[in-house]
Coordinates of C-alpha atoms in Angstrom, one line a residue:
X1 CA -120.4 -9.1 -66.7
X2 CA -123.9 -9.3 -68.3
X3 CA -127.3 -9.7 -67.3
X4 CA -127.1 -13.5 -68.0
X5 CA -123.5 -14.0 -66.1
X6 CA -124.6 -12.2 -62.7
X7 CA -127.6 -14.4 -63.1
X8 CA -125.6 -17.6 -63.3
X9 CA -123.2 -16.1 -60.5
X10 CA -126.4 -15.8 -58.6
X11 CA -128.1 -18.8 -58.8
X12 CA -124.9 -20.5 -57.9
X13 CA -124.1 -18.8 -54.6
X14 CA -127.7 -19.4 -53.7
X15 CA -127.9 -22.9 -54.1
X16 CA -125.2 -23.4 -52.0
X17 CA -127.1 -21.3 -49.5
X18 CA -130.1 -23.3 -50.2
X19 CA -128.2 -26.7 -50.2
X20 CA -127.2 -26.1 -46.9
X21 CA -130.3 -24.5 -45.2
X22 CA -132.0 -27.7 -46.6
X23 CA -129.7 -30.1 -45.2
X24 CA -129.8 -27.8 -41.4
X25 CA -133.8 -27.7 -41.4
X26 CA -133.6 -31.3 -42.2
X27 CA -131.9 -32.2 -39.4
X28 CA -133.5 -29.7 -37.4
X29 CA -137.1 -31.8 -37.8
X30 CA -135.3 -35.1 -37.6
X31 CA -134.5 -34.6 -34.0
X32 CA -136.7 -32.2 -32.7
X33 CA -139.7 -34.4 -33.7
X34 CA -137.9 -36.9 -31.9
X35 CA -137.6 -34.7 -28.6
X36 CA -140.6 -32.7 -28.4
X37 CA -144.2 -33.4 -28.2
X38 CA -146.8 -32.6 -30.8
X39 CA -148.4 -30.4 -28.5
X40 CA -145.0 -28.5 -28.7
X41 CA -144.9 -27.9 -32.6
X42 CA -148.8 -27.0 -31.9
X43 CA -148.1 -24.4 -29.7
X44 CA -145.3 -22.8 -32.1
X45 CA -147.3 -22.9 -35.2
X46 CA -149.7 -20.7 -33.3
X47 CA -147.1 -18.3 -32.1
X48 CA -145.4 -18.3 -36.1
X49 CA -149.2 -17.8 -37.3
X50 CA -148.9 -14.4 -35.5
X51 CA -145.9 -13.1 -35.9
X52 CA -145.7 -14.1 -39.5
X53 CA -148.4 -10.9 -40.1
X54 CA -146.9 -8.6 -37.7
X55 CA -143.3 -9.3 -38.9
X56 CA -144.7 -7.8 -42.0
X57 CA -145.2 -4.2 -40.9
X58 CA -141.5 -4.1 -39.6
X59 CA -141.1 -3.6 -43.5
X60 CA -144.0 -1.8 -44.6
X61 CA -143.2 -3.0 -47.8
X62 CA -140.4 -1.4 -48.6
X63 CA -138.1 -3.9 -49.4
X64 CA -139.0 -4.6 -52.8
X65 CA -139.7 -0.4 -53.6
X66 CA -135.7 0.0 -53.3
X67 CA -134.7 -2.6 -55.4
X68 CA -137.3 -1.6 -58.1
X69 CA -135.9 1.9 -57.7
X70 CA -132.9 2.5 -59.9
X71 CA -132.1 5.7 -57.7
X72 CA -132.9 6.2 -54.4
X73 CA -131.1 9.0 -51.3
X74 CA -128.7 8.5 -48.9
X75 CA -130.8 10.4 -47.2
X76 CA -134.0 8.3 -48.5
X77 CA -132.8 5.1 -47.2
X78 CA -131.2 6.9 -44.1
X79 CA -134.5 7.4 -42.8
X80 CA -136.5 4.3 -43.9
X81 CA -133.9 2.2 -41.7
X82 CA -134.3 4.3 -38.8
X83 CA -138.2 4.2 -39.5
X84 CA -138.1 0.3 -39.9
X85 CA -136.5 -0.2 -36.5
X86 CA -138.4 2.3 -34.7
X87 CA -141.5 0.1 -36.0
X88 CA -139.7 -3.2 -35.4
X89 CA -139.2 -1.8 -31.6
X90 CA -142.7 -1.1 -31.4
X91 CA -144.0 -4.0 -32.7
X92 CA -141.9 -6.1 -30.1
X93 CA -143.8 -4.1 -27.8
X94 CA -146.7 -4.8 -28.6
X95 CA -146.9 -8.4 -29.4
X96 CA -145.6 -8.9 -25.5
X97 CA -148.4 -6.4 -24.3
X98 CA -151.3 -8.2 -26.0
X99 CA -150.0 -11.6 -25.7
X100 CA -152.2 -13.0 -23.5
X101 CA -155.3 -12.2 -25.1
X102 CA -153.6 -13.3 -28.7
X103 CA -153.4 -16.8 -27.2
X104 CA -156.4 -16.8 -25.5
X105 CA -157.8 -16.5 -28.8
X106 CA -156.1 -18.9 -30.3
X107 CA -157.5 -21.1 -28.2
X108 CA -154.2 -22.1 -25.5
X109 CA -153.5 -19.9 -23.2
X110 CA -149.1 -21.5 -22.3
X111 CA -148.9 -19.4 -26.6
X112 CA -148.5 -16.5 -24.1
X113 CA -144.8 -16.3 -22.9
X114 CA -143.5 -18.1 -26.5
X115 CA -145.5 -15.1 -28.4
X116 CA -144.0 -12.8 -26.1
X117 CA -141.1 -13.9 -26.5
X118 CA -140.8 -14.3 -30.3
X119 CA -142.0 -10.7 -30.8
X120 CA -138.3 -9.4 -30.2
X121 CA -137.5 -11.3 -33.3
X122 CA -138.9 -7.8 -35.1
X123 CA -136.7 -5.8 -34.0
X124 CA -134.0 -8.2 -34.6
X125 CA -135.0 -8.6 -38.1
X126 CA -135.4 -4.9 -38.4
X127 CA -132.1 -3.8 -37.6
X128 CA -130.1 -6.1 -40.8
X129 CA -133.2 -5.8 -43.2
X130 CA -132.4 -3.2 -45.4
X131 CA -128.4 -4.3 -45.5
X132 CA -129.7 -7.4 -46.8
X133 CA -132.0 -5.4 -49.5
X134 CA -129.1 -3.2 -51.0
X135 CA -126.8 -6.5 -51.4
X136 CA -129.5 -8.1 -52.7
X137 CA -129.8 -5.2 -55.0
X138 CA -126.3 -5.2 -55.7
X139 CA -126.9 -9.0 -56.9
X140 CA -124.3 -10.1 -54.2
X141 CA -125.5 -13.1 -53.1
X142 CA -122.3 -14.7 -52.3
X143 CA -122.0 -12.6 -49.2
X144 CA -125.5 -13.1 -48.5
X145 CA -125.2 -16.9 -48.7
X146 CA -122.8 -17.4 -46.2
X147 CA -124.2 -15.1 -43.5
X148 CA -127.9 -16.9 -43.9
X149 CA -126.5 -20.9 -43.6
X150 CA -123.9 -19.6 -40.9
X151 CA -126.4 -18.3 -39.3
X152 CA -129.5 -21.0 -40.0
X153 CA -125.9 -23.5 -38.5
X154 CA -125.9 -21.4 -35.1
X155 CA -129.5 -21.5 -35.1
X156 CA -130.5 -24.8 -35.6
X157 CA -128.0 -26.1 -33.1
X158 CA -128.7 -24.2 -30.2
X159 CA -132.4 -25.3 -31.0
X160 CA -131.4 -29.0 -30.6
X161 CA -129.1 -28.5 -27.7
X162 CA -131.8 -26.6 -25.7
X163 CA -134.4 -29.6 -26.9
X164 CA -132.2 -32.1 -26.0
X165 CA -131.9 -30.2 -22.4
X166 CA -135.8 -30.4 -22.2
X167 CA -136.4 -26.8 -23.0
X168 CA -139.6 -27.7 -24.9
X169 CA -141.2 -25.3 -27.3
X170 CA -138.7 -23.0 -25.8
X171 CA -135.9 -24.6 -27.9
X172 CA -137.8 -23.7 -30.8
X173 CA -138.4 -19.9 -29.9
X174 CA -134.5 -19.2 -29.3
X175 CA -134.4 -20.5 -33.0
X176 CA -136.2 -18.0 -34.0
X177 CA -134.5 -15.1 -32.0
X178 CA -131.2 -16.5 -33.1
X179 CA -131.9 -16.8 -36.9
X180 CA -133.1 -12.9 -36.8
X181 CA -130.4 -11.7 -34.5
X182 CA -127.2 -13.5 -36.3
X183 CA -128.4 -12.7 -39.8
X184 CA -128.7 -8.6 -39.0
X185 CA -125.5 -8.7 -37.4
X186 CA -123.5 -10.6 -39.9
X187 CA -125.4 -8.4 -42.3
X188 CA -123.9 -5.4 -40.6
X189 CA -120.2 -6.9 -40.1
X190 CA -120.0 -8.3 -44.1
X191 CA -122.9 -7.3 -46.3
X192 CA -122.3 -3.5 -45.7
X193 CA -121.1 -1.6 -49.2
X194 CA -119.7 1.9 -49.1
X195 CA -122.7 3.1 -51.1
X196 CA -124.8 4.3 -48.1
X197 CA -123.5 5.0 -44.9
X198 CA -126.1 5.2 -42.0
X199 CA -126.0 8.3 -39.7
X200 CA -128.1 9.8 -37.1
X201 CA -130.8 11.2 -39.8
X202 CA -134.6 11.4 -40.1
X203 CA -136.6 13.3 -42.0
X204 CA -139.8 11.9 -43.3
X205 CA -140.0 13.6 -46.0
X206 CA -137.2 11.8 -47.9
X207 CA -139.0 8.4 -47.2
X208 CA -143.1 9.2 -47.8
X209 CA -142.7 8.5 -52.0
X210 CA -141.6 5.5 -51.5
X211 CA -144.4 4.5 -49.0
X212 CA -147.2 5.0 -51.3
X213 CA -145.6 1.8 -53.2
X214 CA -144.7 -0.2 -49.7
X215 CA -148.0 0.4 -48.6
X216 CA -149.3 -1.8 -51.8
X217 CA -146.9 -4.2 -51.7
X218 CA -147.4 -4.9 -47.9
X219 CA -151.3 -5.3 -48.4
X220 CA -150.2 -8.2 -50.9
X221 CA -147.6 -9.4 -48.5
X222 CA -150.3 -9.1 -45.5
X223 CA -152.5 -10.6 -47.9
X224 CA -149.8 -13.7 -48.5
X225 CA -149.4 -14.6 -45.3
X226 CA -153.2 -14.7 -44.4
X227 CA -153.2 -16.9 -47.9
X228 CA -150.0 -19.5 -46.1
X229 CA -151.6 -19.3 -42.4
X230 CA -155.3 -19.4 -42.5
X231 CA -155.7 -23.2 -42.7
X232 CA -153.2 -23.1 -39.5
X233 CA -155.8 -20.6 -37.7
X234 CA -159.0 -23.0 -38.8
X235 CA -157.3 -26.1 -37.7
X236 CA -155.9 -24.8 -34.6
X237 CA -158.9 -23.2 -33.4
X238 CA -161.6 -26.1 -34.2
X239 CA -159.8 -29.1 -33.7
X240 CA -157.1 -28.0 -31.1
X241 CA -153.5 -27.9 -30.5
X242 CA -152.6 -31.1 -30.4
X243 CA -153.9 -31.7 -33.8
X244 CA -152.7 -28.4 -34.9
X245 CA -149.2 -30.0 -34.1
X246 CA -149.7 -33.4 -36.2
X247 CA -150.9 -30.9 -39.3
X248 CA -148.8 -28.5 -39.2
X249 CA -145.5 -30.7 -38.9
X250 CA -145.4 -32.3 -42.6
X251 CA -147.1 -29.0 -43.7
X252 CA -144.1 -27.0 -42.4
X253 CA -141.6 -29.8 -43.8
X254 CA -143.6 -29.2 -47.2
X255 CA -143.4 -25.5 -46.7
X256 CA -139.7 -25.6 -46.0
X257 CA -138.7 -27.6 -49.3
X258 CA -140.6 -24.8 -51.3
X259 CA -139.1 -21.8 -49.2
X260 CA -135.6 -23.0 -49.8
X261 CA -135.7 -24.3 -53.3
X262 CA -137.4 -21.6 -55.3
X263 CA -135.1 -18.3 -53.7
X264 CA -132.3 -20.2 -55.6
X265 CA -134.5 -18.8 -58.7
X266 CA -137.4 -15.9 -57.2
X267 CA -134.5 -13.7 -55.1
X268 CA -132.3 -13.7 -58.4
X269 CA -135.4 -13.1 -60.5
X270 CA -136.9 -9.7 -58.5
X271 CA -133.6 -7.8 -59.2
X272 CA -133.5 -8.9 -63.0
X273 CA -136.9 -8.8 -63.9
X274 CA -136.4 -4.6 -62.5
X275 CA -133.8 -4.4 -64.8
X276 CA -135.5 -5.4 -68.1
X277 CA -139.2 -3.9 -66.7
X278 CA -139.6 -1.9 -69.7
X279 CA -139.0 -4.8 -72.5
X280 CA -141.9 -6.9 -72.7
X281 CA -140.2 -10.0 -74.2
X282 CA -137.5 -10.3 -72.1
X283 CA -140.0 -9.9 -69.2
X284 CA -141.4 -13.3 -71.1
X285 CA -138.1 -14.8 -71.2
X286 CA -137.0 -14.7 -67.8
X287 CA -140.4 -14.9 -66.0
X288 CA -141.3 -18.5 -68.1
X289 CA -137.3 -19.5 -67.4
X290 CA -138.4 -19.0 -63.5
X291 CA -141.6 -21.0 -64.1
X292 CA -139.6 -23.6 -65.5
X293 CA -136.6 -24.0 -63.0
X294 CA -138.4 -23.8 -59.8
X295 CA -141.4 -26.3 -61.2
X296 CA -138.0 -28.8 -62.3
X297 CA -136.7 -28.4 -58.4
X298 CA -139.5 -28.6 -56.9
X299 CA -141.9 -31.3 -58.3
X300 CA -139.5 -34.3 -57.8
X301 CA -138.7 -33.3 -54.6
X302 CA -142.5 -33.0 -53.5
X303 CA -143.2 -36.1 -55.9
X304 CA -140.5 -38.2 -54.3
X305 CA -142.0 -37.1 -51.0
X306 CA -145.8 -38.1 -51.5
X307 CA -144.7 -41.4 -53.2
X308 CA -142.8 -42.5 -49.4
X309 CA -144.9 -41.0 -47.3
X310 CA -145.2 -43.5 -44.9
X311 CA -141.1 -44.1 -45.5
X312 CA -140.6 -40.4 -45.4
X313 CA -142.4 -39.8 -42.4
X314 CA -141.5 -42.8 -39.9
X315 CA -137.5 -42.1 -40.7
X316 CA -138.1 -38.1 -40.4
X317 CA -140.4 -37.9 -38.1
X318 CA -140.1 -40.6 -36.1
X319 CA -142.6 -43.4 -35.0
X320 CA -145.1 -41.3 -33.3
X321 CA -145.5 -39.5 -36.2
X322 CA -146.7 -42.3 -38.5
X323 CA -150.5 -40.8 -38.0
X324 CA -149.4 -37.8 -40.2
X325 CA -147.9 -40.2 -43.1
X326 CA -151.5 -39.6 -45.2
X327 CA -151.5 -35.8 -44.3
X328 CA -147.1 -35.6 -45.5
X329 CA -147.9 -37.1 -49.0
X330 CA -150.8 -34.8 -49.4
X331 CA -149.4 -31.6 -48.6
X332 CA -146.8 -32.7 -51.1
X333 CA -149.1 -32.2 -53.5
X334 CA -150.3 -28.8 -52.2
X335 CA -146.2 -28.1 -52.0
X336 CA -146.3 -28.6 -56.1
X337 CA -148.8 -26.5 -56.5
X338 CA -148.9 -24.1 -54.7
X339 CA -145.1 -23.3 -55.6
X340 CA -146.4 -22.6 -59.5
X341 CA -147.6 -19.1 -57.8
X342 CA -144.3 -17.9 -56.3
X343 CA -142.4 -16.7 -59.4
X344 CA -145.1 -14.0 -59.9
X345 CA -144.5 -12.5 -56.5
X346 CA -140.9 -12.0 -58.7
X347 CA -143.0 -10.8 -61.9
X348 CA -145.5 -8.4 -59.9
X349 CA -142.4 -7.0 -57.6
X350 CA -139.5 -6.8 -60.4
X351 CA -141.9 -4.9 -62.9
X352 CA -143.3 -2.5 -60.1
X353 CA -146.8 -3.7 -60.3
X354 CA -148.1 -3.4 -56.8
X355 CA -151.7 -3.0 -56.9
X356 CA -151.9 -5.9 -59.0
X357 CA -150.0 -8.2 -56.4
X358 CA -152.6 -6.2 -54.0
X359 CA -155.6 -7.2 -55.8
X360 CA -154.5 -10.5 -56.8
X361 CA -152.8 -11.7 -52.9
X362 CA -156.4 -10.7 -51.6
X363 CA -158.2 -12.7 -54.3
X364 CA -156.4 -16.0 -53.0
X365 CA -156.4 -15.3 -49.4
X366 CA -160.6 -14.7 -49.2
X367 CA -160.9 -18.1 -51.6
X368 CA -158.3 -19.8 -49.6
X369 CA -160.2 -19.0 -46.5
X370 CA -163.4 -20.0 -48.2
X371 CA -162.3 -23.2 -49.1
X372 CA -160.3 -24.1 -46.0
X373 CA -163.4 -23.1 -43.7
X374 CA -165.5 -25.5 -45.9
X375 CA -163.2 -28.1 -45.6
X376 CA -162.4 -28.5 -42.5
X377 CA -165.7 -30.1 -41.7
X378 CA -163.8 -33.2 -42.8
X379 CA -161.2 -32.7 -40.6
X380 CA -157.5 -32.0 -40.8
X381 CA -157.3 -34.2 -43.9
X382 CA -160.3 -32.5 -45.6
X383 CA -158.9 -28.9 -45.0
X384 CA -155.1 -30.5 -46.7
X385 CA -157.8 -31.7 -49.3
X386 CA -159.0 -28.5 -49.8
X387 CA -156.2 -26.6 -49.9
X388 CA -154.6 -28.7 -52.7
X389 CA -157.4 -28.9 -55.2
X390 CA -157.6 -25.0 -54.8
X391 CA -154.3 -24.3 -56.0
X392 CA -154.1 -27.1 -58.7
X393 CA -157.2 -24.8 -60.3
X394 CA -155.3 -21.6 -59.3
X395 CA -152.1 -22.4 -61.1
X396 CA -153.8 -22.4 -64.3
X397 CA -156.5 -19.6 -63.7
X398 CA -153.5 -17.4 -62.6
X399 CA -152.5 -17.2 -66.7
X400 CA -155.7 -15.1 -67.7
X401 CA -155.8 -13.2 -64.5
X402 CA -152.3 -12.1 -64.6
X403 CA -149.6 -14.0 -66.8
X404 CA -150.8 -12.6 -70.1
X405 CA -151.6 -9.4 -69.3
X406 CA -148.4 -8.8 -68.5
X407 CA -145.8 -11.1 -70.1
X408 CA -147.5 -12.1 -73.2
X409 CA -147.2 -15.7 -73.1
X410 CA -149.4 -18.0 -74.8
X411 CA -151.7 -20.5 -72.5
X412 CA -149.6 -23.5 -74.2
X413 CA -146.1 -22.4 -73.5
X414 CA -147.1 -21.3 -69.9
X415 CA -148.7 -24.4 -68.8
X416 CA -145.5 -26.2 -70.9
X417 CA -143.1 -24.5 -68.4
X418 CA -144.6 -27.1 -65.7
X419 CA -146.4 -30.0 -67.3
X420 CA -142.8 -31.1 -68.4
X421 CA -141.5 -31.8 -65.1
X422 CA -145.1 -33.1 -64.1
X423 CA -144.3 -35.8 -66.6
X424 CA -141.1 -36.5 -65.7
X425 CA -141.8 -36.5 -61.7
X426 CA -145.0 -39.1 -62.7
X427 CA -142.4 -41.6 -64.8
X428 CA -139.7 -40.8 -62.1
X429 CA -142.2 -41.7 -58.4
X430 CA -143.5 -44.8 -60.8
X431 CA -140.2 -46.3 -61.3
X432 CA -139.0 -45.2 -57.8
X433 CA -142.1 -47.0 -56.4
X434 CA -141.7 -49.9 -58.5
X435 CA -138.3 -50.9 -57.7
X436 CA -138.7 -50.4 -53.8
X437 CA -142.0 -52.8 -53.8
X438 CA -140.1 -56.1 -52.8
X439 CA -138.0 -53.9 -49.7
X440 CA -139.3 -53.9 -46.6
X441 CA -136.4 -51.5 -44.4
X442 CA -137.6 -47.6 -45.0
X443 CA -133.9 -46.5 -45.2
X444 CA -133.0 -48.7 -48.1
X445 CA -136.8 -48.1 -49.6
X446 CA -136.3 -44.4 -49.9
X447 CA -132.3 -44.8 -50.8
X448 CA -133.1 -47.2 -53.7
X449 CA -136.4 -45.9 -54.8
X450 CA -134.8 -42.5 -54.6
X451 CA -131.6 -43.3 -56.8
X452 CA -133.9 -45.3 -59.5
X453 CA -136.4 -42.6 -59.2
X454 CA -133.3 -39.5 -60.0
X455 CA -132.2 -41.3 -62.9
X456 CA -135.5 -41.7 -64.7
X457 CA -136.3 -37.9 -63.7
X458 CA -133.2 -36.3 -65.1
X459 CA -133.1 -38.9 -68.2
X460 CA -137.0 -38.3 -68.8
X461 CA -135.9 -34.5 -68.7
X462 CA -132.9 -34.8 -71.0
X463 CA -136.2 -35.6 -72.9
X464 CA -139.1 -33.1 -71.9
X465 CA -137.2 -30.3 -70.5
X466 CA -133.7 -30.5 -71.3
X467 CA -133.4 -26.8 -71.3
X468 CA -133.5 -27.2 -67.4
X469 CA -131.1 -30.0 -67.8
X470 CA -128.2 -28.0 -69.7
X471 CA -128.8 -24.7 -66.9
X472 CA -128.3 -27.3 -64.0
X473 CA -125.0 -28.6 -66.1
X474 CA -123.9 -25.4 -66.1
X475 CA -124.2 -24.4 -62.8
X476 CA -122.0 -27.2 -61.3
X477 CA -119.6 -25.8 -63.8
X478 CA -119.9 -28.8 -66.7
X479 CA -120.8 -26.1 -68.8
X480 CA -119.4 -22.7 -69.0
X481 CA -122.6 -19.5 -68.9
X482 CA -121.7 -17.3 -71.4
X483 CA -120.4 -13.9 -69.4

């Protein structure tokens, strides 16, 4: 099968994957913002702000260093499992050791036993990592599919049953472990390939040249995550966790739209991108075809979103969550933009450059920080403000910076890739808006306003970007990919 037809295969399993995760995570914040308190979903997005940068060095980077690698040891990857969950252990360890101090600083001391807690998830994660890596590799993302919505399924329901049982922010820590524990296991039991067979081995030796690379690429990952938490740290620590709770909720409902919608492009796009790293214009081709399908995903979903806020949020959310309507539609817009950046974590990663991901996460996090510390003198609203206007100017400053450089592509056709769907998201939330005006039931608002809305966007698209149009076509099998 070619490049193009393992692509298509791709794309196809994940979507499903994605299709499904959407519809659990949905659910998942339907009821739980129905059962917990804010103060809950406060709490956890101070635990998640930490152990999103420790989770990181359970990896040291290596990940994306063996699939750039077209040849790597048994022996190689031998010891950098055995080195990933030594670390992974370690980790766990020490997240539960300096818990309490962790949550005193983050201002609420009951963060203590949740942290604690939550830190095991490294080790969990660490033990079905790099099975997940070579299938990945391997561009079998079938298998990998059904083992991440079987377990997000298992996940997401004990979550609701211990909710439902009063657990509190408890309910939403066994998530966690139960996410990281069923996906190494089913990892293990169907992801496995004959390929590399694990053994009691370790010599680190085998693993130090491919470390040098890890250790760039987990700066830039460090470096990311500061970039997606900071605002969570400034929020939580000035205005307190309460508040922390009523921004972080549509925030994370923003966050999760983009973190399941553009891997159905990004995960496919690392792997291919390492294939045709030497070739200049396909690196072009397939990094502006990224840019274009995730910006056609993702901006009517985030446009849809921002135009029912208030809708959105009261049937989502719930009615004590119709104070954080203003904040949903807002961070819709950040959503939009801020997703324009995630296909070159594919570019940087698939064509091996490291230090420029490096250089380049660190640039946004220390400007993100900047900005976010700024504007949180206006409160939550100012720092969601803030936030969004940075990466609106980001998403075309990132062409010169890096773009060019290294794909070639002209400011025009770049900027193309995503002022198409712009356009058609604009003429879509108009109509959508327009049509719901005389309805006064949220349900039917957001059902007819969304139907009238769907049309225009794919019919303005058949127009502006129809290129998107015939790839979606021909991955619900209307039209056949050439193999």
């Amino acid at each position: 099968m070619t490049i193009k037809g393992r692509a298509v295969a791709a794309v196809r399993w994940t979507s499903f994957a994605t299709a499904g995760r959407v519809l659990l995570q949905t659910l998942q914040i339907f009821v739980l913002a129905r059962l917990l308190t804010q103060h809950d979903f406060g709490l956890m997005a101070m635990v998640l702000t930490v152990t999103a940068f420790v989770q990181l060095f359970a990896d040291l980077g290596v990940s994306s260093v063996i699939i750039h690698s077209r040849t790597i040891s048994d022996d190689a990857l031998t010891t950098l499992y055995w080195l990933n969950v030594a670390i992974g252990a370690v980790l766990a360890g020490i997240v539960a050791a300096a818990s309490p101090a962790l949550a005193s600083f983050l201002g609420d001391s009951r963060a203590a036993l949740p942290l604690a807690l939550s830190g095991l998830s490294f080790l969990f994660l660490a033990l079905g990592q790099q099975i997940k890596v070579l299938a990945e590799k391997r561009l079998e993302f079938r298998t990998i599919a059904i083992v991440e919505l079987c377990s997000a399924a298992i996940s997401t329901l004990a979550a609701i049953i211990l909710a439902w049982n009063g657990a509190g922010v408890y309910a939403l820590v066994a998530a966690i472990l139960l996410l990281s524990g069923c996906n190494s296991l089913f990892y293990w039991l169907f992801a496995r390939s004959n390929d590399w067979n694990l053994r009691a081995y370790f010599r680190f030796a085998d693993a130090r040249p491919y470390l040098g690379s890890g250790m760039y690429l987990l700066g830039a990952s460090l470096a990311n995550t500061a970039a997606v938490q900071i605002d969570i740290l400034i929020v939580g620590r000035l205005l307190g966790s309460t508040m922390l709770g009523i921004y972080s909720v549509p925030r994370e409902l923003c966050l999760k739209v983009m973190m399941a919608t553009n891997p159905i492009i990004t995960r496919v796009g690392t792997p291919l991108l390492a294939e045709v790293q030497h070739d200049k214009g396909r690196i072009r081709n397939v990094y502006l075809t990224t840019l274009a399908m995730t910006s056609a995903i993702n901006f009517p979903i985030y446009g849809f979103i921002a135009a029912f806020r208030q809708d959105v949020a009261l049937i989502a959310l719930g009615p004590r969550w119709g104070n954080a309507a203003d904040l949903l539609g807002m961070f819709a817009l950040w959503g939009m933009f801020r997703s324009l950046g995630n296909p070159v974590g594919s570019l940087l990663y698939g064509t091996g450059k490291s230090k420029v991901a490096l250089i380049q996460s660190l640039t946004v996090a220390v400007t993100l920080a900047i900005t976010a510390a700024i504007a949180a003198h206006w409160g939550a609203m100012g720092v969601a403000v803030g936030i969004t206007i940075f990466y609106a100017v980001f998403a075309i400053a990132l062409w010169a910076g890096v773009i060019r450089p290294i794909t070639g592509a002209g400011f025009v056709e770049y900027n193309l890739q995503w002022l198409r769907p712009l356009l058609a998201t604009a003429a879509a939330a108009g109509v959508g808006l327009f049509v719901a005006l005389p309805i006064t039931d949220h349900f039917i608002r957001i059902v007819a306003g969304g139907i009238a809305g769907g049309l225009v966007y794919l019919g303005s698209s058949w127009f502006l970007n129809r290129r998107w149009v015939l790839s979606m076509m021909a991955l619900v099998g209307r039209r056949k990919a050439e193999a």
